XYZ file of C-alpha atoms in Angstrom:
558
model
C 92.031 140.361 3.545
C 89.088 141.203 6.029
C 90.609 141.678 9.897
C 89.429 139.231 12.237
C 90.579 141.898 15.106
C 91.166 145.400 14.858
C 92.907 147.578 17.979
C 92.462 151.119 17.630
C 92.652 154.601 19.560
C 95.943 153.041 21.160
C 99.552 154.216 21.841
C 101.223 151.771 20.211
C 104.791 150.703 21.106
C 105.848 148.560 18.321
C 109.575 147.918 18.988
C 109.652 148.012 14.952
C 112.505 150.435 14.078
C 110.889 151.343 10.748
C 107.599 152.477 12.442
C 108.244 152.726 16.427
C 104.782 154.209 17.022
C 101.253 153.909 15.522
C 97.428 154.225 16.790
C 96.034 150.744 15.329
C 96.745 147.361 13.994
C 94.809 144.645 12.132
C 95.040 141.057 12.561
C 94.045 138.066 10.489
C 94.758 134.317 10.732
C 96.980 134.693 13.692
C 99.187 137.479 11.831
C 99.497 141.293 12.139
C 98.340 142.377 8.693
C 98.520 146.090 9.262
C 99.872 148.758 11.571
C 99.042 152.607 11.353
C 96.677 154.928 11.837
C 93.023 154.561 13.453
C 91.445 156.099 10.247
C 93.393 153.622 7.640
C 92.972 150.397 10.066
C 89.259 151.298 11.065
C 88.491 151.294 7.198
C 89.545 147.566 6.869
C 86.479 146.383 9.079
C 83.987 144.162 7.998
C 80.831 142.849 9.576
C 82.650 139.991 11.593
C 85.582 141.840 12.531
C 86.102 142.193 16.302
C 86.960 145.902 16.998
C 88.720 146.721 20.261
C 89.133 150.333 21.792
C 92.506 150.818 23.474
C 91.067 153.947 24.598
C 94.688 155.623 24.599
C 96.471 152.930 26.529
C 99.659 151.255 25.494
C 99.659 148.647 23.000
C 102.500 146.407 22.630
C 103.917 142.852 21.754
C 102.550 140.498 24.342
C 104.830 140.188 27.258
C 107.203 137.104 27.340
C 108.170 135.720 30.664
C 111.625 134.597 30.106
C 111.776 132.156 33.360
C 108.835 130.541 35.144
C 107.955 127.414 36.332
C 104.504 126.883 35.130
C 103.523 123.578 36.490
C 104.753 124.605 40.052
C 103.317 128.048 39.945
C 99.976 126.691 38.964
C 99.730 124.482 41.628
C 101.032 127.264 44.169
C 98.247 129.402 43.148
C 95.938 127.328 45.576
C 98.461 126.808 48.284
C 98.700 128.860 51.319
C 100.867 131.674 51.024
C 103.061 132.858 54.008
C 104.201 136.080 52.229
C 104.383 138.802 54.917
C 103.908 136.318 57.823
C 106.410 136.688 60.719
C 106.941 134.860 63.919
C 105.726 131.648 65.182
C 102.269 132.568 66.367
C 101.349 134.334 63.105
C 102.560 131.176 61.447
C 100.437 129.117 63.716
C 97.398 131.485 63.091
C 97.679 131.221 59.224
C 98.532 127.416 58.979
C 96.131 126.115 61.506
C 92.888 127.286 59.942
C 94.010 126.315 56.558
C 94.969 122.653 57.372
C 91.353 122.532 58.963
C 89.858 123.742 55.705
C 91.847 121.154 53.861
C 91.539 117.872 56.214
C 91.737 115.754 53.101
C 95.217 116.694 52.274
C 97.978 114.386 53.144
C 100.460 117.245 53.624
C 99.650 120.548 54.736
C 101.860 122.496 51.994
C 102.508 126.141 52.549
C 104.543 128.625 50.051
C 106.481 131.794 50.277
C 107.885 131.113 53.512
C 110.848 133.759 54.042
C 114.066 132.551 55.415
C 113.870 135.115 58.216
C 110.319 134.386 59.377
C 111.396 133.746 62.509
C 113.767 136.287 62.779
C 117.106 137.203 61.326
C 119.419 134.196 62.050
C 116.840 131.835 62.998
C 116.115 128.931 61.192
C 112.889 126.906 61.483
C 113.023 123.250 62.883
C 110.901 120.663 62.776
C 110.165 121.336 66.394
C 108.669 124.786 65.446
C 106.612 123.161 62.804
C 105.324 120.454 65.344
C 104.149 123.148 67.984
C 101.691 124.419 64.796
C 100.663 121.003 63.815
C 102.169 118.240 66.017
C 100.091 115.215 64.543
C 99.928 115.997 60.563
C 102.620 116.210 58.151
C 103.444 120.020 57.386
C 105.955 121.492 55.128
C 106.902 124.919 53.933
C 108.354 126.024 50.890
C 111.106 129.013 50.680
C 110.309 131.566 48.125
C 113.399 130.601 45.896
C 112.502 126.812 46.150
C 115.735 125.685 47.299
C 114.633 124.891 50.581
C 111.773 123.090 52.413
C 111.365 122.928 56.104
C 109.193 120.154 57.495
C 107.608 118.932 60.805
C 108.457 115.593 62.184
C 105.358 113.963 60.847
C 106.227 115.159 57.409
C 110.062 113.781 57.513
C 108.815 110.446 59.124
C 106.326 109.968 56.442
C 108.779 111.025 53.570
C 111.321 108.697 54.859
C 114.044 111.081 55.647
C 113.605 111.687 59.524
C 116.699 109.329 59.866
C 118.731 111.454 57.073
C 119.434 109.484 53.878
C 121.452 109.858 50.644
C 121.006 112.904 48.444
C 122.498 114.420 45.419
C 125.564 116.471 45.205
C 124.668 120.008 46.210
C 121.745 118.944 48.067
C 121.652 118.313 52.165
C 119.338 116.893 54.912
C 120.525 119.196 57.771
C 120.721 117.054 60.808
C 120.157 117.861 64.450
C 122.392 117.147 67.732
C 119.843 114.199 68.177
C 120.567 112.455 65.162
C 117.743 113.108 63.410
C 116.693 115.443 60.740
C 116.369 119.112 61.933
C 113.683 119.644 59.524
C 115.720 121.749 56.881
C 115.802 120.159 53.652
C 118.259 121.795 51.120
C 117.901 121.668 47.432
C 115.680 119.183 45.291
C 117.870 115.979 46.013
C 116.950 116.658 49.895
C 113.400 117.868 49.634
C 111.774 115.641 46.772
C 110.501 112.884 49.202
C 108.284 115.575 51.010
C 107.101 117.092 47.438
C 106.119 113.591 46.746
C 103.315 113.519 49.470
C 101.675 116.746 47.643
C 98.159 116.243 45.915
C 100.056 116.310 42.606
C 102.781 113.619 44.002
C 105.672 116.074 43.039
C 104.802 115.657 39.692
C 104.678 119.551 39.490
C 108.310 120.234 40.504
C 109.751 116.870 38.737
C 110.946 118.888 35.705
C 113.099 120.868 38.019
C 113.972 117.838 40.637
C 114.900 115.014 38.257
C 114.350 116.410 34.774
C 112.682 113.045 33.923
C 109.005 111.830 33.619
C 107.530 110.426 36.812
C 107.574 106.894 37.495
C 104.967 104.955 37.618
C 103.609 107.263 34.963
C 100.491 108.803 36.170
C 96.936 107.428 36.013
C 94.613 109.243 33.380
C 93.005 110.720 36.478
C 96.200 112.141 37.608
C 97.092 113.387 34.051
C 93.704 115.285 33.816
C 94.173 116.836 37.162
C 97.582 118.013 36.341
C 96.441 119.187 33.246
C 93.592 121.298 34.674
C 95.694 122.935 37.171
C 98.332 123.991 34.366
C 95.244 125.396 32.507
C 94.443 127.369 35.463
C 97.971 128.799 35.583
C 97.738 129.792 32.032
C 94.546 131.689 32.439
C 96.542 133.548 35.449
C 99.582 134.220 32.822
C 97.111 135.637 30.148
C 95.424 137.934 32.823
C 98.995 139.771 33.224
C 99.115 140.511 29.322
C 101.552 137.379 29.067
C 101.595 135.518 25.745
C 104.869 133.556 25.803
C 106.488 131.654 28.771
C 110.277 130.211 29.110
C 109.835 127.326 31.044
C 113.019 126.660 33.203
C 112.135 123.103 34.397
C 111.627 120.394 31.893
C 110.325 116.730 30.997
C 108.507 115.151 28.203
C 105.517 114.789 30.469
C 105.005 118.498 31.113
C 105.491 118.974 27.319
C 102.835 116.502 26.429
C 100.314 117.727 28.844
C 100.953 121.360 26.903
C 100.481 119.889 23.655
C 97.268 118.322 25.011
C 95.954 121.665 26.083
C 96.826 123.365 22.829
C 94.554 120.453 21.039
C 91.987 121.396 23.400
C 92.091 124.746 22.808
C 93.141 125.446 26.495
C 97.075 126.556 25.789
C 96.710 130.339 26.087
C 100.480 131.107 26.069
C 103.444 129.940 23.810
C 105.657 127.688 25.901
C 109.352 126.954 25.602
C 110.271 123.541 27.374
C 113.608 122.667 28.208
C 115.606 119.381 28.460
C 116.777 119.479 32.329
C 120.130 117.970 32.684
C 121.240 117.458 36.329
C 124.759 117.348 37.890
C 124.184 113.599 38.678
C 123.589 112.656 35.025
C 126.015 111.049 32.628
C 127.082 113.232 29.785
C 125.817 110.571 27.288
C 122.406 111.366 28.429
C 122.259 114.510 26.550
C 122.785 112.903 23.013
C 120.394 109.987 23.938
C 117.363 111.949 25.041
C 117.681 115.911 24.366
C 117.502 115.608 20.420
C 114.533 113.419 20.538
C 112.510 115.678 22.763
C 113.692 118.771 20.667
C 112.516 116.945 17.442
C 109.405 115.978 19.174
C 108.254 119.436 20.143
C 108.857 122.120 17.429
C 105.392 123.825 17.137
C 104.695 127.327 17.169
C 102.932 127.074 20.903
C 104.946 124.105 22.349
C 108.435 123.994 21.438
C 111.817 122.419 22.920
C 115.049 123.807 22.043
C 117.065 124.881 25.063
C 118.865 122.739 27.535
C 118.636 123.891 31.458
C 121.289 123.399 34.245
C 121.975 124.394 37.794
C 125.636 125.198 39.086
C 124.790 126.344 42.379
C 121.929 127.242 44.919
C 121.011 130.519 46.573
C 122.765 132.997 48.467
C 120.154 132.765 51.553
C 120.723 129.226 52.097
C 124.713 129.543 51.734
C 124.625 127.147 48.668
C 125.397 129.684 46.098
C 128.804 129.326 44.931
C 131.033 132.317 46.003
C 134.602 133.324 45.442
C 135.103 133.643 49.219
C 133.668 132.368 52.303
C 130.359 133.704 53.103
C 130.675 136.334 56.052
C 129.564 135.545 59.723
C 128.189 132.181 60.822
C 127.138 131.072 57.174
C 130.853 131.217 56.240
C 131.852 128.948 59.266
C 134.331 126.281 58.228
C 135.168 128.099 54.968
C 131.917 127.576 53.477
C 131.584 128.966 49.751
C 128.521 127.154 48.828
C 127.810 123.891 47.345
C 128.698 122.183 43.902
C 125.995 120.839 42.125
C 128.217 119.940 39.198
C 131.962 119.361 39.368
C 133.554 121.945 37.074
C 134.992 119.281 34.929
C 131.475 117.594 34.458
C 129.644 121.111 34.090
C 132.199 121.934 31.260
C 131.745 118.728 29.521
C 128.045 119.115 29.765
C 128.580 122.390 27.943
C 130.367 121.338 25.339
C 128.208 118.455 24.377
C 124.891 120.704 24.511
C 126.877 123.251 22.575
C 127.822 120.744 19.911
C 124.680 119.398 19.397
C 123.033 122.681 18.670
C 121.218 123.440 22.048
C 120.994 126.793 23.507
C 122.002 126.702 27.135
C 120.467 128.223 30.239
C 122.457 127.851 33.546
C 121.073 128.887 36.929
C 124.033 130.857 38.559
C 123.725 132.960 41.348
C 127.087 133.257 43.425
C 130.178 135.267 41.813
C 131.745 131.984 41.505
C 128.845 130.378 39.916
C 128.506 132.885 37.269
C 132.281 132.666 36.626
C 132.298 129.062 36.217
C 129.407 129.308 33.723
C 131.216 132.175 31.801
C 134.312 130.179 31.993
C 132.549 126.839 30.485
C 130.683 129.021 27.783
C 133.885 129.924 26.482
C 135.470 126.424 26.521
C 132.385 125.344 24.631
C 132.984 128.066 22.028
C 136.672 127.228 21.729
C 136.068 123.456 21.107
C 132.980 123.622 18.970
C 133.638 127.179 17.115
C 131.895 130.431 17.348
C 128.135 130.229 16.335
C 124.904 132.101 17.085
C 124.423 130.177 20.501
C 122.715 132.965 22.595
C 123.567 130.755 25.939
C 122.243 132.265 28.911
C 122.873 132.602 32.520
C 119.813 132.761 34.662
C 119.773 135.390 37.669
C 123.353 136.409 38.012
C 122.559 137.886 41.397
C 126.224 138.330 42.469
C 129.007 138.957 39.979
C 132.663 139.823 40.280
C 132.813 143.344 38.560
C 135.781 141.919 36.243
C 133.432 139.179 34.927
C 130.858 141.648 33.633
C 132.117 142.800 30.598
C 132.892 139.108 29.456
C 129.152 138.581 29.023
C 128.805 141.007 25.903
C 132.381 139.659 24.742
C 131.154 135.933 24.502
C 127.468 136.743 23.290
C 126.092 135.626 26.803
C 122.552 136.437 27.504
C 121.812 137.905 30.938
C 118.667 136.584 32.305
C 117.526 138.731 35.112
C 114.401 138.978 37.635
C 114.035 142.666 38.668
C 112.053 141.657 41.605
C 114.640 139.097 43.108
C 116.825 142.081 44.254
C 116.591 143.362 47.770
C 115.597 146.766 46.176
C 113.128 145.216 44.297
C 110.076 145.559 46.432
C 109.267 141.817 46.845
C 111.634 140.726 49.685
C 112.855 142.522 52.741
C 115.800 145.020 51.644
C 117.668 143.841 54.501
C 117.620 140.118 53.192
C 120.199 139.288 50.989
C 122.724 141.936 51.903
C 123.733 140.268 55.255
C 125.180 137.314 53.433
C 127.304 139.213 51.393
C 130.598 141.240 52.003
C 130.307 144.796 51.422
C 132.921 144.550 48.552
C 130.723 142.169 46.935
C 127.695 144.476 46.399
C 129.331 146.308 43.553
C 128.522 143.397 41.327
C 125.147 142.418 42.820
C 122.239 142.771 40.798
C 123.881 144.818 38.582
C 121.305 145.098 35.714
C 122.298 148.600 34.246
C 125.994 147.778 34.528
C 125.579 144.599 32.527
C 123.374 146.385 30.177
C 125.963 149.334 29.472
C 128.512 146.705 28.314
C 126.250 145.837 25.463
C 124.924 142.521 26.633
C 121.716 141.388 25.881
C 119.293 141.728 29.057
C 115.908 139.676 29.191
C 113.636 140.337 32.096
C 111.250 137.690 33.745
C 109.893 136.679 37.441
C 110.981 133.030 37.900
C 107.247 132.493 39.116
C 106.467 131.180 41.459
C 109.597 132.535 43.377
C 107.533 135.874 42.818
C 104.224 136.435 41.318
C 104.000 136.182 37.626
C 102.593 139.910 37.672
C 104.100 141.835 35.063
C 103.689 145.464 36.040
C 105.085 144.944 39.725
C 108.291 143.310 38.256
C 108.368 146.291 35.738
C 108.181 148.717 38.634
C 111.096 146.798 40.610
C 113.147 147.602 37.190
C 112.066 151.245 36.614
C 111.643 152.325 40.032
C 113.827 150.143 42.460
C 114.060 151.197 46.062
C 117.012 153.302 47.289
C 118.938 151.327 49.815
C 121.897 153.885 49.870
C 125.390 153.158 50.194
C 127.062 150.560 49.513
C 124.211 149.866 46.833
C 124.250 151.451 43.454
C 120.901 152.578 41.771
C 120.315 150.045 38.709
C 117.140 151.654 37.716
C 116.168 150.782 34.113
C 114.564 153.137 31.601
C 110.844 152.016 30.833
C 111.423 151.408 27.071
C 114.639 149.140 27.767
C 112.347 147.392 30.502
C 109.649 146.863 27.964
C 111.867 145.615 25.245
C 113.376 143.235 27.823
C 110.058 141.715 28.629
C 109.076 141.545 24.868
C 111.283 141.949 21.680
C 114.656 140.875 23.367
C 112.920 137.526 24.980
C 111.709 136.779 21.538
C 115.263 137.229 20.313
C 116.302 135.050 23.099
C 114.215 132.070 21.663
C 115.447 132.725 18.131
C 112.152 133.958 16.799
C 112.950 137.543 16.505
C 111.958 137.422 12.914
C 108.475 136.064 13.733
C 107.333 137.663 17.202
C 108.254 140.553 19.816
C 107.306 143.364 17.644
C 104.028 144.928 16.153
C 104.901 144.479 12.500
C 103.212 143.306 9.503
C 103.941 139.637 9.308
C 104.692 139.187 12.815
C 102.910 136.821 15.118
C 99.522 138.357 16.370
C 100.662 138.318 20.221
C 99.461 141.490 21.600
C 98.651 143.117 25.217
C 96.568 145.995 25.410
C 97.206 148.202 28.591
C 94.678 150.166 30.903
C 96.947 153.313 30.711
C 99.464 154.938 28.451
C 102.616 153.605 30.221
C 105.028 156.350 29.003
C 102.613 159.237 31.042
C 102.698 157.331 34.312
C 105.617 158.111 36.702
C 107.922 155.113 37.414
C 106.295 154.700 40.735
C 102.885 154.467 39.245
C 103.646 152.214 36.850
C 101.537 149.502 38.373
C 98.653 151.821 37.988
C 98.521 150.229 34.592
C 96.986 146.591 34.146
C 96.296 144.480 31.147
C 92.848 144.641 29.784
C 93.216 142.783 26.484
C 95.543 139.808 25.663
C 95.576 138.254 22.177
C 97.859 135.190 21.528
C 98.208 133.609 18.194
C 95.417 135.852 16.976
C 92.915 135.014 19.546
C 91.701 136.840 22.632
C 92.865 134.914 25.557
C 91.970 137.440 28.184
C 89.502 140.450 28.362
C 88.370 142.816 31.227
């Protein structure tokens, strides 16, 4: 068969144990048909074959980002980012011109607002935001998407200035004057503000409710949503990404992706979860999840995992901890907020496991992680041992005694290197101030987890941090040295790349079809500008993707 595409003159890292290195490969009908030397592969070229010269750069399986929020990340590409902004005057200097340039927007919405934007220990209030924009709704999203800060006009328009009922684990923080302070913790509190955005909050609905928009979007709204997702997919393809594991899901988003596929605009394979909330009855799983799974089982859009949250995040004091937080955050014995009661959570895990779903749980605090491990163990005992590949997302703080339990129970550690205080994205002094020194031994313990034999997969949690692959790779292979009591968790480059390709394909049960450059595999390929193994770890970001191929089609080329 004459190849559609040949890539030659490359440093192929195949992740195929029978042929770990090669120089070239051939692709036909969306499948890798040959891997070998440049001379042998080039001999297969026909008149219509597209020939790509890798110029000595690394060629590897397309990157799979195993934890993203595609719809929200796509929308945020056009929002004002406050990354690196510090202090009220800097905020005003950035926000006021942006607001003037977007006068038609009902809500001025900013993203990447650091918890310490006003200084250590000072939380933004509605009065701070009123100073910036007194007469127009304004809101800011924290990078982790667990907190929104809003001004008086936004709170009033959203109907939460007087407070209101919220889901378990969510909180409208009230001020001494009896009105909302401006700080909204978790989706149950901030969803009414998101509803004021251009996309009506639909971009986060797979996260905040796990259900479809009501009322159903108009045709124009649907097309607008689809177009913005398409822009996000282009952005992902530019990074060498060919696969995405979405961690927020509803049928609406999966439908948009299927429509994009039909239109030839779906540039990455997408795994879309069924999202189960702590307020949902157990019966919802059997009533809705299998039908969603059956409907979306294509090679490009697929639904096979169930997502849950067991806690919040350390920075807002909502991650579940085994002991109270230090300092003011631990006032009143605060150990975080339950999103589920443990009884309800265990029941959900048992039911999802019984129905054959892979489960992915957001768990950040050491108690949240332990509760998740415990629930998976109970589900395994209840339903019998199977190849479930259940995942824990983030595992930012673990009790050291729980680390070996991951490998023992076959639990996948889904980790975002750039989230760590030594990852280079966030201030290194950030999360450490909210932990006791003795908790740091089990914090962001990637290498310790890997050494137990547990499967480790890497991702960004875009838009919490950018979806940029190589910056996240650098966070893993060249983390900052924070000194005692922090321990180096530096990863080898080969382990890091495998945790971004082959192991992520394994995590989605498609290791027999993707994640390797081998004959018969799906033709998902990234061609890099440099030989990654010739770069010093701290210089790995010199490399960029120059060609991305998904399903045998070039989705990006410089």
